[in-house]
PDB file of C-alpha atoms and ligand atoms in Angstrom:
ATOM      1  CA  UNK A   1      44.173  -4.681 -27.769  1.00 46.00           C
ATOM      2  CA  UNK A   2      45.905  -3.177 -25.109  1.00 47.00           C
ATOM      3  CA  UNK A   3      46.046   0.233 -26.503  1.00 46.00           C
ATOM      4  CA  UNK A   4      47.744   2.683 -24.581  1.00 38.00           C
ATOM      5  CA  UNK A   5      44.844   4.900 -23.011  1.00 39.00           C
ATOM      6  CA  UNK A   6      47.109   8.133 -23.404  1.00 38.00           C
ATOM      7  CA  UNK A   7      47.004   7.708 -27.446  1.00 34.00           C
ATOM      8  CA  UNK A   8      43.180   7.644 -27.572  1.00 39.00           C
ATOM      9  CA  UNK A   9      43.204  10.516 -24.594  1.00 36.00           C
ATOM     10  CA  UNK A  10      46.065  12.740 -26.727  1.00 33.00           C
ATOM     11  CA  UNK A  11      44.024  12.448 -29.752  1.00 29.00           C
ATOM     12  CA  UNK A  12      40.397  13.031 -29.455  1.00 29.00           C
ATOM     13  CA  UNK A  13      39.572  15.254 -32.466  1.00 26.00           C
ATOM     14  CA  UNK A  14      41.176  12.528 -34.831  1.00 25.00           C
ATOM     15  CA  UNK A  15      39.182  10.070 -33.136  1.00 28.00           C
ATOM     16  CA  UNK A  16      35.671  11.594 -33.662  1.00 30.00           C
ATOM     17  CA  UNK A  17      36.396  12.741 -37.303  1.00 30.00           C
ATOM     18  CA  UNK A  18      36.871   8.856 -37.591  1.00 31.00           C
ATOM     19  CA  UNK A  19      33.799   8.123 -36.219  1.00 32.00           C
ATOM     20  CA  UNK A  20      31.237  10.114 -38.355  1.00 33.00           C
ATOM     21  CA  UNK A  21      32.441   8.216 -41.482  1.00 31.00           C
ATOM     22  CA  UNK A  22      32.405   4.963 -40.299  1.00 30.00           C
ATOM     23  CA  UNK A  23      28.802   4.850 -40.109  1.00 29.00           C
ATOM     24  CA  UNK A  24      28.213   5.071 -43.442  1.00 27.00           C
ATOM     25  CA  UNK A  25      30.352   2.338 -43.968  1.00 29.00           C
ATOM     26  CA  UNK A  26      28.705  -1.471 -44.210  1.00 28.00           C
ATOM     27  CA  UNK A  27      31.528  -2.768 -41.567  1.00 31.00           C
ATOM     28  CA  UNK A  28      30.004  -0.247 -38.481  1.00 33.00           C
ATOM     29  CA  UNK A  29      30.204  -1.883 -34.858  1.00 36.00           C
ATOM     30  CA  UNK A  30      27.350  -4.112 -34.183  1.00 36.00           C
ATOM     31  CA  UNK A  31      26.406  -1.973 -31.534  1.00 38.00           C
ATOM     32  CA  UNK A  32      26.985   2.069 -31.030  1.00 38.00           C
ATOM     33  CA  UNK A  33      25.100   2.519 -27.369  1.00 42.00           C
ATOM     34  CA  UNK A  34      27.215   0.770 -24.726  1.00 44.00           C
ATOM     35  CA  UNK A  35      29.961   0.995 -21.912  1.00 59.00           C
ATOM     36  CA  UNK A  36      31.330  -0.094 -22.658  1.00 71.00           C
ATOM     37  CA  UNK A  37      29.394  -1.179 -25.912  1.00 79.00           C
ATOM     38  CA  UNK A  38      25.870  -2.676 -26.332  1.00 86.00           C
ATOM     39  CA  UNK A  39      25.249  -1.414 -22.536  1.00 92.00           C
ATOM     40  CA  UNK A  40      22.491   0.701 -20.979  1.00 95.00           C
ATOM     41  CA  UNK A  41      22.870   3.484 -18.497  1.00 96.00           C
ATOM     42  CA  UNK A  42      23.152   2.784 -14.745  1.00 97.00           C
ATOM     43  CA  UNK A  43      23.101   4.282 -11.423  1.00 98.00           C
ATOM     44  CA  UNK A  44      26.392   3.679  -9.280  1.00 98.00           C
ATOM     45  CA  UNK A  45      23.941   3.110  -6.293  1.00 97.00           C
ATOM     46  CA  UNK A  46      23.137  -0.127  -8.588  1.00 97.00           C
ATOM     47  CA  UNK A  47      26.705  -1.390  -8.477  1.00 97.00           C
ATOM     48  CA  UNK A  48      28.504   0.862  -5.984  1.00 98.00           C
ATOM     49  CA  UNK A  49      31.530  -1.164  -5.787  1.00 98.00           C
ATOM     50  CA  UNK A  50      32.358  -0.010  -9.473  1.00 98.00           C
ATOM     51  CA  UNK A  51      34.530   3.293  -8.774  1.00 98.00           C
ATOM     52  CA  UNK A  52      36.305   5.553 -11.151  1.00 98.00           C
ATOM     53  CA  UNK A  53      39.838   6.354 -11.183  1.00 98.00           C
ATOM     54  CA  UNK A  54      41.250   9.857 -11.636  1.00 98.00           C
ATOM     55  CA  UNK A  55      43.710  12.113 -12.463  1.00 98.00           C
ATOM     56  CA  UNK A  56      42.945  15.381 -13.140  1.00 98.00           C
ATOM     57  CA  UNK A  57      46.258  16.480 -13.664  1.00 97.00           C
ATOM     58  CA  UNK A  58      47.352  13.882 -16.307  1.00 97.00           C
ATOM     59  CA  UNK A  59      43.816  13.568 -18.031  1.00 96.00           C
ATOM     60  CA  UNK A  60      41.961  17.165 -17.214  1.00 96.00           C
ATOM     61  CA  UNK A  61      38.753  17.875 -15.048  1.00 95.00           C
ATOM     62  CA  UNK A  62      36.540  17.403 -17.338  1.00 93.00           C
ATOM     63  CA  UNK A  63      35.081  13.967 -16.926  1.00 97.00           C
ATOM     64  CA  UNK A  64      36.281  14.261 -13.136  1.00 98.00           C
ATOM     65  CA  UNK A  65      40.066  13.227 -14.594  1.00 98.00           C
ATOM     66  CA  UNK A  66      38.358   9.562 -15.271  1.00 97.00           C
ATOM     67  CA  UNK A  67      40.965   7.281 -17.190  1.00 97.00           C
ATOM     68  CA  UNK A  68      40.379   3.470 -15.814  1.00 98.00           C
ATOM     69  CA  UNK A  69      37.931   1.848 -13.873  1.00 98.00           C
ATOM     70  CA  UNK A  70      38.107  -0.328 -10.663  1.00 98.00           C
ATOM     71  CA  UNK A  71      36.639  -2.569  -7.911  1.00 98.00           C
ATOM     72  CA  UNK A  72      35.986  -1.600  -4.414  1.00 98.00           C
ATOM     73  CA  UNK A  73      36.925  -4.780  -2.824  1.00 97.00           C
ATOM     74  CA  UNK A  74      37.160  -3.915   0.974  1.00 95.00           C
ATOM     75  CA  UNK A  75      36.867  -0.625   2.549  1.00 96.00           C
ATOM     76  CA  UNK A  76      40.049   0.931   1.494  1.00 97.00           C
ATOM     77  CA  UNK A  77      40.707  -1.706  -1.055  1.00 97.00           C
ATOM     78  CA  UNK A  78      40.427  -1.254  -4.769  1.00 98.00           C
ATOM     79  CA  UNK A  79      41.379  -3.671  -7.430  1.00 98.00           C
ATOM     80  CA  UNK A  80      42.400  -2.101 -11.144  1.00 98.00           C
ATOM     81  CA  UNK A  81      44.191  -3.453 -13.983  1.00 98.00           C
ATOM     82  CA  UNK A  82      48.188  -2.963 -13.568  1.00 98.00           C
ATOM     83  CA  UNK A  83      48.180  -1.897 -17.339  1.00 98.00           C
ATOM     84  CA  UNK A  84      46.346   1.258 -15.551  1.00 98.00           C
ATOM     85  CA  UNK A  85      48.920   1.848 -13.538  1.00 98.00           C
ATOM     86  CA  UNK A  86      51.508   1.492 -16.049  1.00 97.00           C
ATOM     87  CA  UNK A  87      53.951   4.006 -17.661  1.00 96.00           C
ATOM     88  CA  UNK A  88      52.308   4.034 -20.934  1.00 95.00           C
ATOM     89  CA  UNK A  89      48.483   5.116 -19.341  1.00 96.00           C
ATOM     90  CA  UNK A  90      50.490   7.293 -16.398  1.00 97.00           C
ATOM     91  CA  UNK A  91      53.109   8.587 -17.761  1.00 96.00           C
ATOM     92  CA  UNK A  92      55.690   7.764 -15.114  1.00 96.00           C
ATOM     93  CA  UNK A  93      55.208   5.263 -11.744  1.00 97.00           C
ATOM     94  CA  UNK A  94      52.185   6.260 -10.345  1.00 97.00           C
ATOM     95  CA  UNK A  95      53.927   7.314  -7.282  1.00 96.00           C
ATOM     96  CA  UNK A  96      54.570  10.225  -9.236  1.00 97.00           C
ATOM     97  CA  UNK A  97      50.768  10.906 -10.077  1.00 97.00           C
ATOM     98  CA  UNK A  98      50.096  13.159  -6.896  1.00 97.00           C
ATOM     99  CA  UNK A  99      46.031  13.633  -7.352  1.00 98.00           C
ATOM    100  CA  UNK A 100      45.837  10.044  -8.290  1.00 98.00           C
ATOM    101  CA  UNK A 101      42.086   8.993  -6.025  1.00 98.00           C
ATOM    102  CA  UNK A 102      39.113   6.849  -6.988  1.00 98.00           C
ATOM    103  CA  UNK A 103      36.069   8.744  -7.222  1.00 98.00           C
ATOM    104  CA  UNK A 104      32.723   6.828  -5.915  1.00 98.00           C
ATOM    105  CA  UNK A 105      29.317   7.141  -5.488  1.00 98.00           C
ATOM    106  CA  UNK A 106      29.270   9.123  -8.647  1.00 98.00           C
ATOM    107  CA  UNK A 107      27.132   8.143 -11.716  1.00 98.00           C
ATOM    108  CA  UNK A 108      27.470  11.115 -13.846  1.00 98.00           C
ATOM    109  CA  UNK A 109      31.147  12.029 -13.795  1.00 98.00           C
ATOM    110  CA  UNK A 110      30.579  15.673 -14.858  1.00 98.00           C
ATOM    111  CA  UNK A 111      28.975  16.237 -11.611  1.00 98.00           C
ATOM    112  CA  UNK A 112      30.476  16.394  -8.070  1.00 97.00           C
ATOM    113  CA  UNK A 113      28.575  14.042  -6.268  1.00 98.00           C
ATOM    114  CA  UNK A 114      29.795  11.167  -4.256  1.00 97.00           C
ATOM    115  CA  UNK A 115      33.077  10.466  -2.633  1.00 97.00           C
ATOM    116  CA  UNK A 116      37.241  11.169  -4.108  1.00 98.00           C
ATOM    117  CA  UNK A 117      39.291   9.132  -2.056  1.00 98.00           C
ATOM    118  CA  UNK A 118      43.467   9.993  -2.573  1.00 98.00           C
ATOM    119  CA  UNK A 119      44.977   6.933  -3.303  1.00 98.00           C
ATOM    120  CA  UNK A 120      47.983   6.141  -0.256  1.00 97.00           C
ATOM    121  CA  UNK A 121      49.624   3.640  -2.351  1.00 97.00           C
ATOM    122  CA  UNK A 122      49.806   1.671  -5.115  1.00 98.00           C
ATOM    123  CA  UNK A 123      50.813  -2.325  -5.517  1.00 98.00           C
ATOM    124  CA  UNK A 124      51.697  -3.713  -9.524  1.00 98.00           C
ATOM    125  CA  UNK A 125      51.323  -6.980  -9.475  1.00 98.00           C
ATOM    126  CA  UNK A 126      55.446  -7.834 -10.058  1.00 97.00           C
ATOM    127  CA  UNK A 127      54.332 -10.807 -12.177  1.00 97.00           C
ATOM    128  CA  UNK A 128      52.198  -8.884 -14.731  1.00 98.00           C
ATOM    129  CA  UNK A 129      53.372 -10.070 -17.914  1.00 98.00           C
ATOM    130  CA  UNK A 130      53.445  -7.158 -20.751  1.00 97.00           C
ATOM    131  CA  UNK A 131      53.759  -9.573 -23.660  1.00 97.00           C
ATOM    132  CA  UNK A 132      50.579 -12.051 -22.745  1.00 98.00           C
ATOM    133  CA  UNK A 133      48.690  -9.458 -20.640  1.00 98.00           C
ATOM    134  CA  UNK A 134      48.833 -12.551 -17.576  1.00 98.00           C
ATOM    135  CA  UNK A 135      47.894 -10.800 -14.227  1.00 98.00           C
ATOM    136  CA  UNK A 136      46.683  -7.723 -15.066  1.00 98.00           C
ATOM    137  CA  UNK A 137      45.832  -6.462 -11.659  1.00 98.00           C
ATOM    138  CA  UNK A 138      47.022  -4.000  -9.427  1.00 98.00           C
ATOM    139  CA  UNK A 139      45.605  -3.168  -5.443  1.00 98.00           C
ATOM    140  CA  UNK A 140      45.686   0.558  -4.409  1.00 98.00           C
ATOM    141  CA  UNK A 141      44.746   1.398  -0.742  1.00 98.00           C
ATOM    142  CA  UNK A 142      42.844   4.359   0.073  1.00 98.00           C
ATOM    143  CA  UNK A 143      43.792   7.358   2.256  1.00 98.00           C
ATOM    144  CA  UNK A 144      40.219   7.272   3.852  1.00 97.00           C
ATOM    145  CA  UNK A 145      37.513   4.496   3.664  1.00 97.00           C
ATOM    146  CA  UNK A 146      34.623   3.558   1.492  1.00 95.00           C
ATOM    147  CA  UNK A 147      31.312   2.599   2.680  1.00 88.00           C
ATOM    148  CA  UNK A 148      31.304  -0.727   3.955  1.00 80.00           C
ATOM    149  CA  UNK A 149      28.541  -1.452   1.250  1.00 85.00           C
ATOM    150  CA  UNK A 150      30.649  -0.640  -1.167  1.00 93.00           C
ATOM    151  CA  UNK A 151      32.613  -3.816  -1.333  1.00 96.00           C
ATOM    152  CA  UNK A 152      32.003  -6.266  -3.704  1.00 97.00           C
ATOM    153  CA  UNK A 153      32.636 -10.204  -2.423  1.00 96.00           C
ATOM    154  CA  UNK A 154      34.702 -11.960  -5.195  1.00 97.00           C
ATOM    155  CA  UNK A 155      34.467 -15.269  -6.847  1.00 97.00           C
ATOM    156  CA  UNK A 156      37.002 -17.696  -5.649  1.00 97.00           C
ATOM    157  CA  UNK A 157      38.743 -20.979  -7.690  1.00 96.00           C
ATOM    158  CA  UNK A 158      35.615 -23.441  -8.622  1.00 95.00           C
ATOM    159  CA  UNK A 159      33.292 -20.741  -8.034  1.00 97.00           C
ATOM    160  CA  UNK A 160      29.763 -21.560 -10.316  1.00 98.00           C
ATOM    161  CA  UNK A 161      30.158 -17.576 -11.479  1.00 98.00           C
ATOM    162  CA  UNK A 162      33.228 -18.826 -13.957  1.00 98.00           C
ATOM    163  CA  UNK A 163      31.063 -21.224 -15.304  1.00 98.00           C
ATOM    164  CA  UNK A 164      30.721 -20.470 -19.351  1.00 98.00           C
ATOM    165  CA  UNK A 165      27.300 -19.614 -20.450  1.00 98.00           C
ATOM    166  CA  UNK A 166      26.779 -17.568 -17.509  1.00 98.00           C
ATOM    167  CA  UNK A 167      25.021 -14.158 -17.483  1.00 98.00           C
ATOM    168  CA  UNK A 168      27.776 -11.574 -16.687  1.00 98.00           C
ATOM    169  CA  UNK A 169      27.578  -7.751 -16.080  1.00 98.00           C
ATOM    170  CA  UNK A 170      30.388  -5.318 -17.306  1.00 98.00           C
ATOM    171  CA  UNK A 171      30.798  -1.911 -15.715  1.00 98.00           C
ATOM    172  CA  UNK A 172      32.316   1.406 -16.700  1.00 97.00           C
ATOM    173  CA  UNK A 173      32.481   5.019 -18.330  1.00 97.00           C
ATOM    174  CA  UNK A 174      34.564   4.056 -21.201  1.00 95.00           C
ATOM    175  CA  UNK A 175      34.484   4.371 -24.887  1.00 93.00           C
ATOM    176  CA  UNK A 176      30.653   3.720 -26.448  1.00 91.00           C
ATOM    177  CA  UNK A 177      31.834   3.253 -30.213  1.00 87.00           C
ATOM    178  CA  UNK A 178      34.975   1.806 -30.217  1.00 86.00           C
ATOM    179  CA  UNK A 179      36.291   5.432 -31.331  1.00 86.00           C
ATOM    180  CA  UNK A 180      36.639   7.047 -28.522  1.00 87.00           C
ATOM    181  CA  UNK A 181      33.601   8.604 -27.754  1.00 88.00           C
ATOM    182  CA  UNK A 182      33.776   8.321 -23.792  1.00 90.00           C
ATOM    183  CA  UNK A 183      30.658   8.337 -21.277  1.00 91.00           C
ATOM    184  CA  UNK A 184      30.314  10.563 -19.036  1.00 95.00           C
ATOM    185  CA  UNK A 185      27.666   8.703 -17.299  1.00 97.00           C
ATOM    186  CA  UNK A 186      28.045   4.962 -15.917  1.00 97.00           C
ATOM    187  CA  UNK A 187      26.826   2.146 -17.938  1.00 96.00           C
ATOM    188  CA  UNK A 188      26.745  -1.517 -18.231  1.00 97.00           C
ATOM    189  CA  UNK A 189      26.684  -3.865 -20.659  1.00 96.00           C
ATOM    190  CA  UNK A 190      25.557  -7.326 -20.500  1.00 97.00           C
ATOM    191  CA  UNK A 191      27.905 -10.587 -21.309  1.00 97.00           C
ATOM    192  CA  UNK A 192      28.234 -14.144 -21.520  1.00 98.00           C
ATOM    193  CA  UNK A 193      31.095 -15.676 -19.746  1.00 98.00           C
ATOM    194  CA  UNK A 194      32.329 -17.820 -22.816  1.00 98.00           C
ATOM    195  CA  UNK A 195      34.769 -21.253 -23.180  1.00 98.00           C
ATOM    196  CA  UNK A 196      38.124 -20.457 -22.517  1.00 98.00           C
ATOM    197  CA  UNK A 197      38.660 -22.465 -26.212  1.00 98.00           C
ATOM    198  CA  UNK A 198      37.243 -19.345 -27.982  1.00 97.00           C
ATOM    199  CA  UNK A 199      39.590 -16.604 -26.334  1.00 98.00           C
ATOM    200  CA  UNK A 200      42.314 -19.665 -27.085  1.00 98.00           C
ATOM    201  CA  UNK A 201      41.402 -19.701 -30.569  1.00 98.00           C
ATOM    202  CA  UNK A 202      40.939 -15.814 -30.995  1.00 97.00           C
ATOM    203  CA  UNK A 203      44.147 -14.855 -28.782  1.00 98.00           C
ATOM    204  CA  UNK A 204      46.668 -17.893 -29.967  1.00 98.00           C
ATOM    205  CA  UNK A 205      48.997 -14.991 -29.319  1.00 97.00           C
ATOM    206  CA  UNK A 206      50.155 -12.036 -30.824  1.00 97.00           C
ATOM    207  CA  UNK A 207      51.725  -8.751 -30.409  1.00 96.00           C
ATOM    208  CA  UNK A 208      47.983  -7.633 -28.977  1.00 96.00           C
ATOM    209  CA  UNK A 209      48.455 -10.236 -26.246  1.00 98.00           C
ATOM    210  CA  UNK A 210      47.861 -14.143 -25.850  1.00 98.00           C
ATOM    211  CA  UNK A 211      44.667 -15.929 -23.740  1.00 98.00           C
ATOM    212  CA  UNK A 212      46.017 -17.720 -20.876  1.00 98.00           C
ATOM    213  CA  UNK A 213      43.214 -19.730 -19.074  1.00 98.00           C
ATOM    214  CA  UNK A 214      44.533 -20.013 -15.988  1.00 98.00           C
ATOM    215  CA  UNK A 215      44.430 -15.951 -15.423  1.00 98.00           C
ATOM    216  CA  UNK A 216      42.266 -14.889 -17.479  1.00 98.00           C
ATOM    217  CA  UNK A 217      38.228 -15.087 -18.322  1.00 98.00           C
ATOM    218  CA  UNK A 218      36.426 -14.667 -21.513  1.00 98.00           C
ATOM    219  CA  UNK A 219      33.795 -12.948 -22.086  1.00 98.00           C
ATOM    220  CA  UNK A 220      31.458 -11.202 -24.815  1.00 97.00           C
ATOM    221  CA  UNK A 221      28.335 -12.373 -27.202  1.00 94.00           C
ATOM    222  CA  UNK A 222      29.857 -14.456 -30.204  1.00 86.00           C
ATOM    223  CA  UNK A 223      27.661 -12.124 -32.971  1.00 90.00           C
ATOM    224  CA  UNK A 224      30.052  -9.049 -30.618  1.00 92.00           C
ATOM    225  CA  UNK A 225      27.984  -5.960 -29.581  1.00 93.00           C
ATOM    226  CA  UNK A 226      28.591  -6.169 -26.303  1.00 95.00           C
ATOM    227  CA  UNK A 227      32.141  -5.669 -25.178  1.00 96.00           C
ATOM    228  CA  UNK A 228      34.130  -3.713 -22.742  1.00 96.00           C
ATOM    229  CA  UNK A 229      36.223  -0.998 -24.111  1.00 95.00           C
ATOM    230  CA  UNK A 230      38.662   1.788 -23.565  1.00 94.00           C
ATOM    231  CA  UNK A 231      38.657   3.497 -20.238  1.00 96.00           C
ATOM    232  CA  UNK A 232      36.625   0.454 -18.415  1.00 97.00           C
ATOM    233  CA  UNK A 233      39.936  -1.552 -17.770  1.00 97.00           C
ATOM    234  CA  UNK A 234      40.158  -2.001 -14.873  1.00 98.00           C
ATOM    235  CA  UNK A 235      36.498  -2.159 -13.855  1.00 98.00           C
ATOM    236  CA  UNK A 236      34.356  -5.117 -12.824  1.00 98.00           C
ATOM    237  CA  UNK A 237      32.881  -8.466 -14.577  1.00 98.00           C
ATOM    238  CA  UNK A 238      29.752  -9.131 -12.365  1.00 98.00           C
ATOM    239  CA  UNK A 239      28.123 -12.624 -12.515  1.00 98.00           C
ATOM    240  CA  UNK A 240      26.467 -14.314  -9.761  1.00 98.00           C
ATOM    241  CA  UNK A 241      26.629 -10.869  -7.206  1.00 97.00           C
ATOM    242  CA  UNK A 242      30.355 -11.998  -7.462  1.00 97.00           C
ATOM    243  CA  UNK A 243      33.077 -10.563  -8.858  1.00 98.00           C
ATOM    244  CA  UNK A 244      35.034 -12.658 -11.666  1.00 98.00           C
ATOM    245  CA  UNK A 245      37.208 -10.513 -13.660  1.00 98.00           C
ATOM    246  CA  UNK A 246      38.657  -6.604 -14.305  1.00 98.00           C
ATOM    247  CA  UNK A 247      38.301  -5.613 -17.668  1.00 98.00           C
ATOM    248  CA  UNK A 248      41.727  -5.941 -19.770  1.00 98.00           C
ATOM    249  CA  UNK A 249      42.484  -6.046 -22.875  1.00 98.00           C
ATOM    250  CA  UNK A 250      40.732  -7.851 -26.269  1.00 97.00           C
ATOM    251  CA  UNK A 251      41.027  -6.798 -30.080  1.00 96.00           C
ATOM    252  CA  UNK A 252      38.851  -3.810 -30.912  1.00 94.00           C
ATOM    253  CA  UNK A 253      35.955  -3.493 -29.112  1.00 95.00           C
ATOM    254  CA  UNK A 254      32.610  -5.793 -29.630  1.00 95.00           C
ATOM    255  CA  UNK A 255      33.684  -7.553 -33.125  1.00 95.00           C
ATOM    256  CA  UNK A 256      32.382 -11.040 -33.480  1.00 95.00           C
ATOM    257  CA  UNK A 257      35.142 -13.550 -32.735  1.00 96.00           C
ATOM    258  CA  UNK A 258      36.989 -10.846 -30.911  1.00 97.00           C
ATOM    259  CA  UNK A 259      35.719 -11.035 -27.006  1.00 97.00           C
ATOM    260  CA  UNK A 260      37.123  -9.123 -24.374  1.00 98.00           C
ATOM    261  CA  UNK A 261      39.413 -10.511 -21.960  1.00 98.00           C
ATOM    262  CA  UNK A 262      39.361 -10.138 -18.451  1.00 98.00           C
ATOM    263  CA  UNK A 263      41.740 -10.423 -15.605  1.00 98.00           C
ATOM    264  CA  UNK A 264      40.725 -13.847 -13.481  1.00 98.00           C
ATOM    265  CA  UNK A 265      39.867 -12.637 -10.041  1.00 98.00           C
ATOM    266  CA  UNK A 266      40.242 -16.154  -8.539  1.00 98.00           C
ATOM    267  CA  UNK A 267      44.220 -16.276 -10.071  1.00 98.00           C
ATOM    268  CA  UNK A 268      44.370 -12.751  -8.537  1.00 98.00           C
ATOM    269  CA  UNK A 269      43.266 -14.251  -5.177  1.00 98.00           C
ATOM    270  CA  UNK A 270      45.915 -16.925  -5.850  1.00 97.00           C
ATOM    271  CA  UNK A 271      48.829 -15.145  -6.513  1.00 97.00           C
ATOM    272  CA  UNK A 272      47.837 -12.366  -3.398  1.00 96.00           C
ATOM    273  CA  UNK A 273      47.200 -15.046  -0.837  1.00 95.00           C
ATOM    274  CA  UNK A 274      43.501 -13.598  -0.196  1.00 93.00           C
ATOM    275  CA  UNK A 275      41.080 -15.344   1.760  1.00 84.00           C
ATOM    276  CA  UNK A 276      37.551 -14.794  -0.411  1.00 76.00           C
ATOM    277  CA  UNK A 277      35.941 -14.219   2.472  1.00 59.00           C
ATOM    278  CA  UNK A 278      38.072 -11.609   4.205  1.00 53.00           C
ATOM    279  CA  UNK A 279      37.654  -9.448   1.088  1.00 50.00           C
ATOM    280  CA  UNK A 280      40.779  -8.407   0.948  1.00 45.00           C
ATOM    281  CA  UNK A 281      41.078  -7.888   5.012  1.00 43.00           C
ATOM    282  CA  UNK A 282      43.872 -10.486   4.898  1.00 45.00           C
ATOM    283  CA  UNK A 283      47.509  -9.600   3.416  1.00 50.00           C
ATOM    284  CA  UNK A 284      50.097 -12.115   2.069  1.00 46.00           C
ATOM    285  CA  UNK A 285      53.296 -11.420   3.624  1.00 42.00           C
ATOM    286  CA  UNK A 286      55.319  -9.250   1.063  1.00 50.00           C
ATOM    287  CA  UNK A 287      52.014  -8.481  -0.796  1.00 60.00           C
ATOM    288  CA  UNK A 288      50.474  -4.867  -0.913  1.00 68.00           C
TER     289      UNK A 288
HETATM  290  C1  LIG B   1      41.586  -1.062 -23.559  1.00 90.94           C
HETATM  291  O1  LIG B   1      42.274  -0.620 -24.453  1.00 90.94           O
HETATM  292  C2  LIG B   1      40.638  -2.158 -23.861  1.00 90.94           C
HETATM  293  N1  LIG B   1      37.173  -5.110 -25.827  1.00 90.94           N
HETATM  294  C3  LIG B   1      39.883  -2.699 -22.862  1.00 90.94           C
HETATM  295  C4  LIG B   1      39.007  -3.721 -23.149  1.00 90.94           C
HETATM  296  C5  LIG B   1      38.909  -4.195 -24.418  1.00 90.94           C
HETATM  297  C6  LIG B   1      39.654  -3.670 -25.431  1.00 90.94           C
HETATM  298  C7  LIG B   1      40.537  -2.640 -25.150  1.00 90.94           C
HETATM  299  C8  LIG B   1      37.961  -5.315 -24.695  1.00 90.94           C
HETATM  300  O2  LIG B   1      41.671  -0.613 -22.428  1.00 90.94           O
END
């Protein structure tokens, strides 16, 4: 689901006195340990195209103002999800978010290492569709560059990475539980991509959202477990070295016959008029 991240920020306390019951219940996540669920701990040098973003002013310094992920895709280019940059996550355009910067190079977001990069602006992707979650990306462009190594290459129409069955990696310092119990430290969690049929038959469409092949990917493990969750949108699907989707929306977090849904990089590609290989060096005219 497409949960606004503000409610599960604005309400923490409810959240966690949720969370030592459900244990003791027989229904408990399949997994309690992951990014992102079912994952293990990483360092960022691992996967240092996954960057944080921040706002300390709209979601406190704490966790170094961490509220989405995202994709360093070129030197001062960072894919996110648009739902990220939305009113409902921002609380206004985020033109109006002044300390709005992706932070990278940092593993551990309690500490101060690594890079924070301001943010110079901030392209929605005008044909992001609220209802069906179709196109679920944004592009911001940093004030000051990344590390060239930083950029991640990403996976093209017909690429053998979208191929279902596939190992995938998911990134992020989201929610662990499903109840809002956020890392502070980056993690991953490890995926299949799945059949577009079983996000079809699990998203027919409702008010969460409905799967739409052609710009989205699905991923998870059909027993669940492993799942993105809240506060990774925006952050990468890894398979092949390549990137293949930004983490987006899916019912609950790691339920069987619930997998997450991902924004299709290769429809992203499409509708910016990237070449793969420039990563993101290339602009559409009238793009960002
Ligand atoms: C979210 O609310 C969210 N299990 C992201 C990913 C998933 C569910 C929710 C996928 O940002």
């Amino acid at each position: 689901m497409r949960r606004p991240l503000v409610r599960a920020l604005s309400r923490p306390l409810i959240l966690a006195a949720v969370a030592m019951v459900i244990p003791l219940a027989s229904a408990a996540p399949a997994a309690s340990d992951g990014v992102v669920l079912g994952g293990y701990p990483v360092d960022v040098s691992q996967s240092p195209w996954t960057v944080a973003l921040s706002s300390r002013d709209r979601f406190g310094g704490m966790r170094s103002g961490q509220f989405c992920g995202g994709v360093a895709v070129g030197p001062t280019t960072v894919l996110t999800a648009a739902h990220c940059m939305g009113e409902e996550a921002l609380g206004g355009p985020p033109e109006r978010v002044s300390d709005l910067k992706v932070v990278a190079g940092r593993t551990d977001l309690y500490s101060d290492v690594g890079q924070e990069v301001s943010v110079r602006s901030v392209w929605v992707n005008p044909r992001y569709d609220r209802s069906s979650n179709a196109g679920d990306f944004a592009v911001l462009t940093l004030a000051e560059p990344l590390p060239a190594e930083a950029a991640i290459r990403m996976a093209g129409a017909g690429d053998g990475a979208y191929q279902p069955g596939g190992e995938a990696l998911v990134y992020g310092w989201g929610d662990t539980t499903g109840f809002g119990a956020y890392a502070h430290t980056l993690r991953a969690a490890p995926v299949h991509v799945l059949a577009d049929s079983l996000c079809e038959r699990a998203y027919p469409g409702s008010s969460e959202g409905a799967y739409l092949a052609q710009s989205m990917v699905c991923a998870g493990e059909a027993r669940g477990g492993r799942d993105a969750c809240q506060g990774d949108s925006g952050g990468p699907l890894v398979a092949q070295g390549r990137l293949i989707g930004l983490v987006s929306w899916g019912s609950g977090c790691g339920r069987p016959g619930s997998p997450g849904v991902y924004t299709r990089v290769s429809d992203a590609l499409r509708t910016l008029g990237w070449d793969v290989a420039a990563r993101g060096a290339h602009r559409a005219p009238g793009g960002p």
